[in-house]
Amino acid sequence: MKCAVCYRTARGFCWVNSNLRRSDPNRYSDQWVFCSRRCQDAFSNLMEKTEGRMIDPTDMEFSAMKACLVPLGDYVGAIGMERTMADYSRDEVLMLIEVVITAYQDRMIAEHEQQAEKNRAFLEERLISQGKACSSGGLI
Ligand SMILES: [Zn+2]
């Protein structure tokens, strides 16, 4: 398990949505685990500010986030891996944001197109099998 904040190995710290009843399975999430009290506190503060309305990313969104890693790494490598973000110029930060958003959006579009293709193939298969059922029914 990885820390939901910094991706180090989680070590038994977790977050519980105290706005939900104890019997509600959404009160606990094995996704919200942390490596340290520091990361747990940072996450808890964020959840308090958003009043617990932060929702878990979908599989599609996780996939899109992962798709940003390589372009992000390529860009940071190109402008100087040894530099801290405080050393980035405004234009470099804006370009970094653009690189990440573009990669995220491209993956989301690709995922949606893939999903639409699966749905279309499924519907066509159903229509074909219904057509066969009808035509065979017509023979009887
Ligand atoms: Zn952490």
XYZ file of C-alpha atoms in Angstrom, residues 10-104:
95
model
C 1.871 3.397 3.955
C 2.371 2.621 7.622
C -0.954 2.182 9.355
C -2.248 5.743 9.233
C -5.662 6.081 7.662
C -8.523 8.515 7.201
C -12.095 7.939 8.309
C -14.970 10.052 7.022
C -16.562 10.952 10.342
C -19.470 12.602 8.508
C -20.733 9.136 7.619
C -22.316 6.599 9.973
C -20.174 3.813 11.396
C -22.241 1.294 9.453
C -21.628 3.096 6.139
C -18.943 1.202 4.178
C -17.866 4.488 2.571
C -16.780 5.727 6.010
C -13.562 3.745 5.579
C -11.418 3.485 2.476
C -8.306 1.405 2.010
C -7.324 3.999 -0.591
C -6.807 6.694 2.037
C -3.786 5.336 3.901
C -0.646 7.249 4.820
C 3.011 6.811 5.622
C 3.061 9.256 8.519
C 1.090 11.514 10.777
C 2.273 14.443 8.658
C 0.654 13.066 5.479
C -2.445 12.012 7.421
C -2.797 15.552 8.829
C -2.265 17.153 5.416
C -5.000 14.973 3.952
C -7.332 15.540 6.913
C -6.924 19.306 6.607
C -7.798 19.103 2.918
C -10.872 17.004 3.667
C -11.986 19.486 6.346
C -11.623 22.369 3.913
C -13.651 20.525 1.290
C -16.068 19.249 3.965
C -15.349 15.682 2.932
C -16.731 16.253 -0.531
C -13.525 15.181 -2.230
C -14.436 12.086 -4.172
C -12.287 9.143 -5.115
C -10.956 9.309 -8.659
C -12.445 6.746 -11.009
C -10.302 4.046 -12.630
C -10.392 6.155 -15.769
C -9.122 9.205 -13.881
C -6.377 7.151 -12.204
C -5.353 5.898 -15.620
C -5.245 9.494 -16.908
C -3.166 10.599 -13.917
C -0.676 7.785 -14.528
C -0.497 8.811 -18.183
C 0.896 12.185 -17.014
C 3.941 10.676 -15.326
C 6.126 10.113 -18.395
C 5.447 13.501 -20.057
C 5.908 15.197 -16.678
C 9.215 13.386 -16.124
C 10.351 14.161 -19.680
C 9.599 17.859 -19.242
C 11.252 18.138 -15.834
C 14.256 16.233 -17.198
C 14.460 18.610 -20.159
C 14.475 21.796 -18.082
C 16.808 20.450 -15.406
C 16.059 17.629 -12.989
C 18.340 19.154 -10.346
C 16.311 22.372 -10.068
C 13.627 22.823 -7.417
C 10.213 24.146 -8.414
C 11.068 27.414 -6.677
C 13.748 27.875 -9.348
C 11.285 27.451 -12.233
C 10.313 30.551 -14.164
C 6.640 31.401 -14.514
C 6.690 30.196 -18.133
C 8.287 26.897 -17.109
C 5.581 26.308 -14.496
C 2.869 27.159 -17.032
C 4.446 24.744 -19.517
C 4.606 22.054 -16.837
C 0.898 22.548 -16.146
C 0.143 22.400 -19.867
C 2.170 19.179 -20.283
C 0.253 17.509 -17.437
C -3.194 18.750 -18.452
C -2.651 17.798 -22.090
C -1.512 14.279 -21.150
C -4.452 13.927 -18.739
